[in-house]
CSV table of C-alpha atoms and ligand atoms in Angstrom, one decimal:
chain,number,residue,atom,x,y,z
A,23,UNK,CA,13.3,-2.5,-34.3
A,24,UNK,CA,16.3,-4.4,-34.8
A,25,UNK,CA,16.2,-7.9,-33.0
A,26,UNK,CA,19.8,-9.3,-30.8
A,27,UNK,CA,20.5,-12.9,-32.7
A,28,UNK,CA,19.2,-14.6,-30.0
A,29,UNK,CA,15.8,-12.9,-29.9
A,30,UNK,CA,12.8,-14.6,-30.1
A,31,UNK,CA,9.8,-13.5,-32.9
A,32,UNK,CA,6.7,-12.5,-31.2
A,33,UNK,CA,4.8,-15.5,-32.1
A,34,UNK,CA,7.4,-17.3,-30.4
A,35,UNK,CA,7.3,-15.3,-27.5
A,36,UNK,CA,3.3,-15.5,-27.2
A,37,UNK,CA,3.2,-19.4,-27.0
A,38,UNK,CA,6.2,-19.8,-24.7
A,39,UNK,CA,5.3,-20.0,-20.9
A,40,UNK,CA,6.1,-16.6,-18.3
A,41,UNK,CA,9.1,-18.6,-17.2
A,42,UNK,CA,10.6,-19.2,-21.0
A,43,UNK,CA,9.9,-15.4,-21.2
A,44,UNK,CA,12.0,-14.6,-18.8
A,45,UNK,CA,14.5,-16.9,-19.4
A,46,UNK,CA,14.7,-15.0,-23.1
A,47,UNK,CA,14.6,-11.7,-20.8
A,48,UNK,CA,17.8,-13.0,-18.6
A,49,UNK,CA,19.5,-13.4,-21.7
A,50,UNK,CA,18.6,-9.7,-22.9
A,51,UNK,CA,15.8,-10.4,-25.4
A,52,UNK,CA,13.8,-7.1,-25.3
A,53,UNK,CA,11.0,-8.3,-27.4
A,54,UNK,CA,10.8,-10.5,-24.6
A,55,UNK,CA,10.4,-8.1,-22.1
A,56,UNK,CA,7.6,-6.3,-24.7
A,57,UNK,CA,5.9,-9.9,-24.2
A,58,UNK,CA,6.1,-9.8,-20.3
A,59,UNK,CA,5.2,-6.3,-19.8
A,60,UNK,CA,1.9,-7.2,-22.5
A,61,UNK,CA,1.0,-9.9,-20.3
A,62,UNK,CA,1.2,-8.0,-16.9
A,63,UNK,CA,0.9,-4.3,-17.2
A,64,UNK,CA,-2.5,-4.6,-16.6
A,65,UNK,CA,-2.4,-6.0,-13.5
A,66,UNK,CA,0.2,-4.2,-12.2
A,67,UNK,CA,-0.3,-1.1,-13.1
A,68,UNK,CA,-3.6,-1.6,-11.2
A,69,UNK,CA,-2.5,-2.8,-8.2
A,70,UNK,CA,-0.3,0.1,-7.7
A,71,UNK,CA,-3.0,2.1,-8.6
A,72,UNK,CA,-4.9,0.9,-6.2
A,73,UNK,CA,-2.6,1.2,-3.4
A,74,UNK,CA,-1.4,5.1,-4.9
A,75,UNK,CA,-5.1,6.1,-5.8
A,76,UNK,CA,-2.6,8.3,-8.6
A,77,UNK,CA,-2.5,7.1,-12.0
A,78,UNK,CA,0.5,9.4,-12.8
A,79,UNK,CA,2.4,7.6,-9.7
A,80,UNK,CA,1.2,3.9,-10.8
A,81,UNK,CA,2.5,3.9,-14.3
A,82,UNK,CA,5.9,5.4,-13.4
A,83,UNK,CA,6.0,2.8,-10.5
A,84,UNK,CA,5.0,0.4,-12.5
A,85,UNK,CA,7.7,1.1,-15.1
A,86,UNK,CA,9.9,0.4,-12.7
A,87,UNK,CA,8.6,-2.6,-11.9
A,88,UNK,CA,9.4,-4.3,-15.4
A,89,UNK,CA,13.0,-2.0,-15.2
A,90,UNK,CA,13.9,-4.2,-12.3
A,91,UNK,CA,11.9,-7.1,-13.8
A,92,UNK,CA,14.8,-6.4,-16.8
A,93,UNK,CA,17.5,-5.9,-14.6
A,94,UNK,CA,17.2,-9.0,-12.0
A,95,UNK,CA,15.9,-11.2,-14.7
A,96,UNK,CA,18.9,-13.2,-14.4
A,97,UNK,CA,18.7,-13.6,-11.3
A,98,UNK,CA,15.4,-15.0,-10.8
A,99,UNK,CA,15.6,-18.8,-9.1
A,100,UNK,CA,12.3,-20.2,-10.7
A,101,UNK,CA,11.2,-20.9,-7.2
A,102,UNK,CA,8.0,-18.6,-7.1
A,103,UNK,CA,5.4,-17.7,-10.4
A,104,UNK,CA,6.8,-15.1,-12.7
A,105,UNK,CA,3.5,-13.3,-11.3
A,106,UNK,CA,4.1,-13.5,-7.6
A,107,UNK,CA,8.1,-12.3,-8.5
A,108,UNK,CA,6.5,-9.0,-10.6
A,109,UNK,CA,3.7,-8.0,-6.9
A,110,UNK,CA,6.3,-8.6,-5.0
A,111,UNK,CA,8.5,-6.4,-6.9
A,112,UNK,CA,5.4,-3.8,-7.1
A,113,UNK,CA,4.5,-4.5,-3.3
A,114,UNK,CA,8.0,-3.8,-2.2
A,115,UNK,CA,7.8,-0.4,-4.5
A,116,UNK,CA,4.1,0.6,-2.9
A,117,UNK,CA,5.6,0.6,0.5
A,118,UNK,CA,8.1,2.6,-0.9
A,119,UNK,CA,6.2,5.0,-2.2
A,120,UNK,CA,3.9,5.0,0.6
A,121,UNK,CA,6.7,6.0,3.4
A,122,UNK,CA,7.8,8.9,0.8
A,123,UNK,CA,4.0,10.1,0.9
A,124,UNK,CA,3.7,10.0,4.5
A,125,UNK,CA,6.3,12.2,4.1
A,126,UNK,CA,4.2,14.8,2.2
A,127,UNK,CA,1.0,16.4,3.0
A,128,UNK,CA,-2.1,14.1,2.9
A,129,UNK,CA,-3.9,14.0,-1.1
A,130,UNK,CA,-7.0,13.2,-1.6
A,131,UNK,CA,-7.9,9.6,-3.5
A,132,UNK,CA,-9.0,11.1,-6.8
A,133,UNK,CA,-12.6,11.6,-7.8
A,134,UNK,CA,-13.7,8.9,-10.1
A,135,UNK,CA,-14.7,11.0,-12.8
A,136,UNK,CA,-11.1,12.1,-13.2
A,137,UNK,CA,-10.3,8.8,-14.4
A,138,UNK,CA,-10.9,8.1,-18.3
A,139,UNK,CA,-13.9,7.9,-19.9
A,140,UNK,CA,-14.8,4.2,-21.1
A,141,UNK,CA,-12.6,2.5,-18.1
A,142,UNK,CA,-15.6,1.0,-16.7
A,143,UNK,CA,-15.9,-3.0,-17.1
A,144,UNK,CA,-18.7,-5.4,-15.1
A,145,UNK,CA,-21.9,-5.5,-16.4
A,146,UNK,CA,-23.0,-5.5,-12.8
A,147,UNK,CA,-21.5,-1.9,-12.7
A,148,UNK,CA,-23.2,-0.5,-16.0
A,149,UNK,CA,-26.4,-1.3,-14.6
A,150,UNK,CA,-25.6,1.2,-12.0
A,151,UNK,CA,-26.4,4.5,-12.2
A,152,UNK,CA,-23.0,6.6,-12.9
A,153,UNK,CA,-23.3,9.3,-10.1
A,154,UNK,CA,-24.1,6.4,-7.9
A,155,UNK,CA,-21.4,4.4,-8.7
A,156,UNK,CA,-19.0,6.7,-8.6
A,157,UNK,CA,-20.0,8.0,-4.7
A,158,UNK,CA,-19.8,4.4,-3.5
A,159,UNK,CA,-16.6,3.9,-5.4
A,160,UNK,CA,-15.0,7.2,-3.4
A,161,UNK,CA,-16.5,6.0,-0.3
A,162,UNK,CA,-14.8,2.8,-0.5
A,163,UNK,CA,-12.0,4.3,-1.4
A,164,UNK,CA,-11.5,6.4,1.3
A,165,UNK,CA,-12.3,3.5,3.6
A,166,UNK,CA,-9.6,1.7,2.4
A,167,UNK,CA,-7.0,4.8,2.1
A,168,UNK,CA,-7.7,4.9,5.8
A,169,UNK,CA,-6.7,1.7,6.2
A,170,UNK,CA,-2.6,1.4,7.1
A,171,UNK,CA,-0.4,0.0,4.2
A,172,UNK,CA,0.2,-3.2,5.1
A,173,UNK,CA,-3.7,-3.9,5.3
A,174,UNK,CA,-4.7,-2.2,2.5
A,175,UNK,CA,-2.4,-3.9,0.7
A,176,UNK,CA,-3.5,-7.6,2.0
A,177,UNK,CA,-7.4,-5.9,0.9
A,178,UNK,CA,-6.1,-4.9,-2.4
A,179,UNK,CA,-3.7,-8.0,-3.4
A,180,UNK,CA,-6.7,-10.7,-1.7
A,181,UNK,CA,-9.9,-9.2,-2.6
A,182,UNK,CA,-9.2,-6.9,-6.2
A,183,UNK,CA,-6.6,-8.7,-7.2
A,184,UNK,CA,-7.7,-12.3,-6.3
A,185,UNK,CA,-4.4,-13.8,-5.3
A,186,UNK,CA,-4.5,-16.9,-3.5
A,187,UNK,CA,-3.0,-17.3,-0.2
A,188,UNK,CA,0.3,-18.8,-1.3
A,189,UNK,CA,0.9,-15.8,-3.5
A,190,UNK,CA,0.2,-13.8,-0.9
A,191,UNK,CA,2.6,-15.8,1.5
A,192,UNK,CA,5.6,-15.1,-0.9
A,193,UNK,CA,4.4,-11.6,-1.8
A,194,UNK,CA,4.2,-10.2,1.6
A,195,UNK,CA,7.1,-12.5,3.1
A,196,UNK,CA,4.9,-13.6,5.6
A,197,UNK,CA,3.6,-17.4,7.4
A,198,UNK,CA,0.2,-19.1,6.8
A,199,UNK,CA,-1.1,-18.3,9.9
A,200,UNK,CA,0.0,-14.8,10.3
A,201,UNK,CA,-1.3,-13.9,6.8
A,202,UNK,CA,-4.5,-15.4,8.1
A,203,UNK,CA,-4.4,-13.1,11.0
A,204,UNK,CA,-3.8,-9.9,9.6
A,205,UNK,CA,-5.6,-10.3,6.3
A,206,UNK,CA,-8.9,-11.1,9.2
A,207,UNK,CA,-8.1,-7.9,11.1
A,208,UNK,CA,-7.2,-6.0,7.9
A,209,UNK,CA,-11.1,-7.5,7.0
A,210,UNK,CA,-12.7,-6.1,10.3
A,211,UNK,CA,-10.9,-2.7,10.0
A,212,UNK,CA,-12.2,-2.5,6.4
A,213,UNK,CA,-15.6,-2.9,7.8
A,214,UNK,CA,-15.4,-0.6,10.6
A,215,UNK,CA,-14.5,2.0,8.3
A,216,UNK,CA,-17.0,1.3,5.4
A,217,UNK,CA,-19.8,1.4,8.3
A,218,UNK,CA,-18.3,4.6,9.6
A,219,UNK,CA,-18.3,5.8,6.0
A,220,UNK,CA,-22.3,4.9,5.6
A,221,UNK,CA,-23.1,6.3,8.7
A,222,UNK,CA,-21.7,10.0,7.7
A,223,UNK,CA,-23.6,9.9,4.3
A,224,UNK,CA,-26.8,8.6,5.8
A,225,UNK,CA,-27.3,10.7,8.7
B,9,UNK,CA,-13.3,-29.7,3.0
B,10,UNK,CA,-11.9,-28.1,6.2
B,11,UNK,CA,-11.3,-25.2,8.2
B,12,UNK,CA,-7.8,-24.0,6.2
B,13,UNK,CA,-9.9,-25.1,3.2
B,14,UNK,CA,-12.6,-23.0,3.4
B,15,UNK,CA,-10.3,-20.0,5.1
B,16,UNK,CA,-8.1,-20.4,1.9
B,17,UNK,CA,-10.7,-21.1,-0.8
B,18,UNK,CA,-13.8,-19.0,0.1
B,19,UNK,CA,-12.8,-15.9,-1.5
B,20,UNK,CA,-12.0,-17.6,-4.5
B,21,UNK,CA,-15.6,-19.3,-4.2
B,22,UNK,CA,-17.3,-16.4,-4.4
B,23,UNK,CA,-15.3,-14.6,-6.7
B,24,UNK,CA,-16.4,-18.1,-9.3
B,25,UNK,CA,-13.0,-18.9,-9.5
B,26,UNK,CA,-13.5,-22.5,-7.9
B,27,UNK,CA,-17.0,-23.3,-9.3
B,28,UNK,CA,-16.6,-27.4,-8.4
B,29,UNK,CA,-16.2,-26.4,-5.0
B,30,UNK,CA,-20.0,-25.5,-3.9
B,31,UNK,CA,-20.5,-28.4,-2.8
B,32,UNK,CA,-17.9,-29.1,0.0
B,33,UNK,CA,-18.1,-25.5,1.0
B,34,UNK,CA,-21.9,-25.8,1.9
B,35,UNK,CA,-21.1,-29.1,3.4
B,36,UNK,CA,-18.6,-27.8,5.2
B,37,UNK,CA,-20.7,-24.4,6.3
B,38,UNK,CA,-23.2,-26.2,7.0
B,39,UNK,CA,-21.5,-28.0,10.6
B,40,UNK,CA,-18.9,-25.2,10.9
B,41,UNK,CA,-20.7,-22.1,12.2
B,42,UNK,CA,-17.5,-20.1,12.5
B,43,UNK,CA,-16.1,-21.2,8.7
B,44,UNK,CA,-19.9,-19.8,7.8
B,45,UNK,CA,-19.4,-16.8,9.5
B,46,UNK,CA,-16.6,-16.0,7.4
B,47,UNK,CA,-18.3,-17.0,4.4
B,48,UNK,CA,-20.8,-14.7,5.0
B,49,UNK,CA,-18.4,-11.4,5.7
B,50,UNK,CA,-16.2,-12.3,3.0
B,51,UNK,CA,-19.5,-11.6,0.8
B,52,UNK,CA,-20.4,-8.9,2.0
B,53,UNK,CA,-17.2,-7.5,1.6
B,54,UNK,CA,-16.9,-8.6,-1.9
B,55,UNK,CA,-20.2,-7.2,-2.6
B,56,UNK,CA,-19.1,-3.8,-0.5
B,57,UNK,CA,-16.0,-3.6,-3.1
B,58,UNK,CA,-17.7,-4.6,-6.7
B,59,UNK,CA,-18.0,-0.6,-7.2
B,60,UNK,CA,-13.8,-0.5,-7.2
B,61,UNK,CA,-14.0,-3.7,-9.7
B,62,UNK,CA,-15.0,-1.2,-12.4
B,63,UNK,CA,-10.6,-0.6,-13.4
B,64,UNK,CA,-8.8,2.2,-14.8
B,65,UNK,CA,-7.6,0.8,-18.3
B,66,UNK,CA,-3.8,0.5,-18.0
B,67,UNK,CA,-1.8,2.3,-20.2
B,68,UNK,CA,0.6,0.8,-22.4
B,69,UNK,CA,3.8,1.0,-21.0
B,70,UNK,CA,6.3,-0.6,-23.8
B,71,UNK,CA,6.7,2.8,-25.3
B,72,UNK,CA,8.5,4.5,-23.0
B,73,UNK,CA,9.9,1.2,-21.2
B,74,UNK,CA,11.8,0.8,-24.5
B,75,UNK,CA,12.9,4.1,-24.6
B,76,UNK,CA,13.9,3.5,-20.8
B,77,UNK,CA,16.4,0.6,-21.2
B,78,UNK,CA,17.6,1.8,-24.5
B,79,UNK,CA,19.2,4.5,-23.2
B,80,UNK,CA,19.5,4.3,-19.6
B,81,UNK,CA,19.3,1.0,-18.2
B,82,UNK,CA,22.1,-1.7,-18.4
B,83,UNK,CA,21.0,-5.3,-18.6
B,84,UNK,CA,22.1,-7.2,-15.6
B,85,UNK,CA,24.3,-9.4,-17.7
B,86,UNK,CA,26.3,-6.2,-18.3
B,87,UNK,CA,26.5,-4.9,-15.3
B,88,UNK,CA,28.0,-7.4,-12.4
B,89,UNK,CA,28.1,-5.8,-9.1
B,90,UNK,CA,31.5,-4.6,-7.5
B,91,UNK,CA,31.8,-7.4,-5.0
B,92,UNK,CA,31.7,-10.5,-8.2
B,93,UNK,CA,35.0,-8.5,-9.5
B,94,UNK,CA,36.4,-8.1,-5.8
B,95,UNK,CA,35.8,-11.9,-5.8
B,96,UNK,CA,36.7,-13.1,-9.4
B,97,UNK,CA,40.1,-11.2,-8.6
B,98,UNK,CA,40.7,-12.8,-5.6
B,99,UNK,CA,40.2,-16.3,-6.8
B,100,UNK,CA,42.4,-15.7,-9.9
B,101,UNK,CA,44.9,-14.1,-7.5
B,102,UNK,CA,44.6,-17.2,-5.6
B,103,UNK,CA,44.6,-19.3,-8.5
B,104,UNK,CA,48.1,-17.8,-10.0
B,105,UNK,CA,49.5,-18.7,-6.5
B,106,UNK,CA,48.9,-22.1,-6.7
B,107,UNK,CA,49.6,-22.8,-10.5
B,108,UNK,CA,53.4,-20.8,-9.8
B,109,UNK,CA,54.6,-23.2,-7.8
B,110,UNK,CA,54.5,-25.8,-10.3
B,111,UNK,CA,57.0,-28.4,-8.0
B,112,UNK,CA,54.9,-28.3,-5.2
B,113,UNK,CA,52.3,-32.1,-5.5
B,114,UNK,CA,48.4,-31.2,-5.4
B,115,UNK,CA,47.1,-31.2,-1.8
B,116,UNK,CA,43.9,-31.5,-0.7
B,117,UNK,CA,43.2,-28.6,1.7
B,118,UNK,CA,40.7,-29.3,4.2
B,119,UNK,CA,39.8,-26.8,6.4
B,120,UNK,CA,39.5,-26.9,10.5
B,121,UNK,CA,34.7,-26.0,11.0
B,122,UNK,CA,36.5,-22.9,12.7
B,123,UNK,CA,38.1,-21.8,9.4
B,124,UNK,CA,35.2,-22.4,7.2
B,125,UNK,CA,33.0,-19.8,9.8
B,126,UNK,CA,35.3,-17.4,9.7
B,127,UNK,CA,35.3,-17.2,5.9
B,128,UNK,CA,31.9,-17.8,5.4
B,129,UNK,CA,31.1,-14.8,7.9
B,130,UNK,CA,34.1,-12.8,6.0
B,131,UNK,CA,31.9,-13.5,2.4
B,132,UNK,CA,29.1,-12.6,3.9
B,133,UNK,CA,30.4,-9.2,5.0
B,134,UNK,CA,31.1,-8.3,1.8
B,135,UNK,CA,28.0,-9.6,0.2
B,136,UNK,CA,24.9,-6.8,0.0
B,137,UNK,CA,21.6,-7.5,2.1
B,138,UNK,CA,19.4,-9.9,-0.3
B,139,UNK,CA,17.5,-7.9,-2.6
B,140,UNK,CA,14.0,-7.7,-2.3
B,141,UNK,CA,13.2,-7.9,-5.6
B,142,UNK,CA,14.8,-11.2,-6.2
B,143,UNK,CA,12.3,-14.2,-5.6
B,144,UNK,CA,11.5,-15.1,-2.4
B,145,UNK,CA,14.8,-13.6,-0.7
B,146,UNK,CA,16.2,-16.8,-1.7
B,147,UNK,CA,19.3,-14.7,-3.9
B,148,UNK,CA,20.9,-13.9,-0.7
B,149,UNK,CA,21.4,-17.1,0.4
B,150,UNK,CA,22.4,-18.4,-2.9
B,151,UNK,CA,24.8,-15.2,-3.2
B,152,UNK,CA,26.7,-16.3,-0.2
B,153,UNK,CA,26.9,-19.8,-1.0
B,154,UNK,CA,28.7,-18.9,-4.1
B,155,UNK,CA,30.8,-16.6,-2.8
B,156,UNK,CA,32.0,-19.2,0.1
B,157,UNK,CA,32.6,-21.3,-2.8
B,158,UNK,CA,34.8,-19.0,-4.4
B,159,UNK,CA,36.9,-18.3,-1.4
B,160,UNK,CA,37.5,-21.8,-0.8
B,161,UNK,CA,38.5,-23.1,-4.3
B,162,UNK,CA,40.8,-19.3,-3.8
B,163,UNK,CA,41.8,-20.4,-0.5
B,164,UNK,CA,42.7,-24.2,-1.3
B,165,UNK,CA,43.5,-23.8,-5.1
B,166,UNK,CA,41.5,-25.9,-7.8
B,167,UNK,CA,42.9,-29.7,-6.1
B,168,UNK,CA,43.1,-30.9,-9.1
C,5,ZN,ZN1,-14.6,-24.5,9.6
């Protein structure tokens, strides 16, 4: 690919902190962009997966994330973490795509199986039997697609994606104390429904 | 430790993200029976949501990202929106109508609180809601700073 003058090498780009990276993004550096979307594709793409239970649905959102990511670049006030701009970007896009699906007829979270073969990480996990696993996986699933947005995405964003509470205060636009709140109800919901969830499989 | 401590840190606790902190946390739990409580939920709902742990692999997204703004998307820097034109225009509009009356001595052009409002709120009217993928909604703000700037230096010419 032909490099702009003023584009970085990807060495370069690999040392340089998420803010230099986007700096080099503002000014239209799409090897920097390459180097952003490396670092946090991962996590993005599996937060929105998390919050679409479609994979299809969380890599085209997710595109769009680092589209706008490209786009606004230069607009960016180096106030928040690169990180916390790119969920907030992919939250804002989730409730998006959640008021279109409300729209639609209810689908199903998608069985575990159907998602790729060697995806699965903790050693915790492997020791598990597969069938196993993958029932409580749907089961907790479906407890949390039962959940409204805004508390599944507090559950996603606090607990699976381990974002501390001042990311989540400039994620979700919200104060201390009402994150505390709802991300405590959003908690006791979650339970209720996992309980609910247990009860119907263990009769 | 307390209470916002512990309500802010636990989850990162238990996920071992914040090892050095055991021993405030049990110090803490230890007079605090409602911090505890929390403690103890927290784990179980960690330990409720280890199965979801195990992560689709993401794809990698470069490929057809590339392919995306190659051909379709415009960087920003390309691509100013209609209102930075509008307002460019008006300044240099303004601008020509000071510089052409050349006899006329540089004033300094204060303006009346009254006048400033009204141009602020007539910047603002032509500004765009902040957009929410700019950081922290702070752009919006910034945006109409800038663009009460630009009506005054439009308004009372560069002064210099
Ligand atoms: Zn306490």
């Amino acid at each position: 690919m032909r490099l702009g003058r003023t584009d970085k090498s990807v060495g370069d780009l690999q040392i340089l902190p998420d803010e230099d990276v986007l700096r080099c993004c503002a000014s239209g550096d799409q090897q920097a962009l390459r180097e952003l979307t490396r670092r946090y594709q991962a996590p993005i793409f599996r937060f929105l997966y998390r919050m679409s239970g479609s994979r299809e649905d969380a890599e085209e959102a997710a595109m769009d994330v680092f589209t706008k990511a490209w786009q606004h670049a230069g607009r960016f006030q180096y106030r928040a973490k690169v990180s916390t701009w790119l969920y907030r970007i992919a939250a804002n896009l989730a409730r998006d795509a959640h008021s279109r699906k409300m729209a639609r007829p209810q689908e199903a979270w998608p069985d575990e199986r159907q998602l790729e073969r060697g995806s699965l990480g903790s050693a915790e996990t492997d020791a598990l039997n597969t069938l196993e696993r993958e029932d409580q996986a749907r089961q907790i699933r479906e407890a949390i697609d039962q959940l409204n947005e805004s508390d599944r995405m507090l559950i996603v964003l606090y607990y699976l994606e381990e974002r501390d509470y001042e990311e989540m205060q400039a994620i979700t636009g919200v104060s201390y104390t009402v994150l505390k709140t709802r991300l405590a109800r959003a908690r006791q919901r979650l339970k209720a429904k996992l309980e609910d969830g247990y009860k119907r499989t263990v009769p | 430790m307390n209470c916002r401590d512990l309500e802010k840190n636990s989850a990162a606790w238990l996920q071992g993200r914040r090892p050095e902190l055991a021993e405030s946390i049990a110090e803490h739990t230890g007079k605090c029976s409602r911090c505890a409580l929390l403690l103890r939920e927290e784990k179980a709902l960690l330990e409720s949501l280890a199965p979801l742990r195990a992560e689709p692999t993401a794809p990698d997204l470069w490929p057809d990202l590339y392919e995306r703004i190659r051909t379709t998307t415009p960087h920003r820097a390309a691509t100013r929106p209609w209102y930075a034109f509008a307002l460019t225009g008006a300044v240099a509009a303004a601008l020509a109508f000071v510089s052409l009356r050349p006899q006329e001595p540089v004033r300094e052009l204060t303006l009346a609180p009254e006048d400033e409002v009204r141009i602020v709120r007539m910047a603002a009217d032509v500004l765009p809601a902040p957009d929410p993928a700019d950081d922290a909604g702070y752009e919006g703000m910034r945006a109409t700073r800038s663009a009460r700037q630009a009506i005054l230096i439009g308004y009372a010419g560069d002064g210099e």
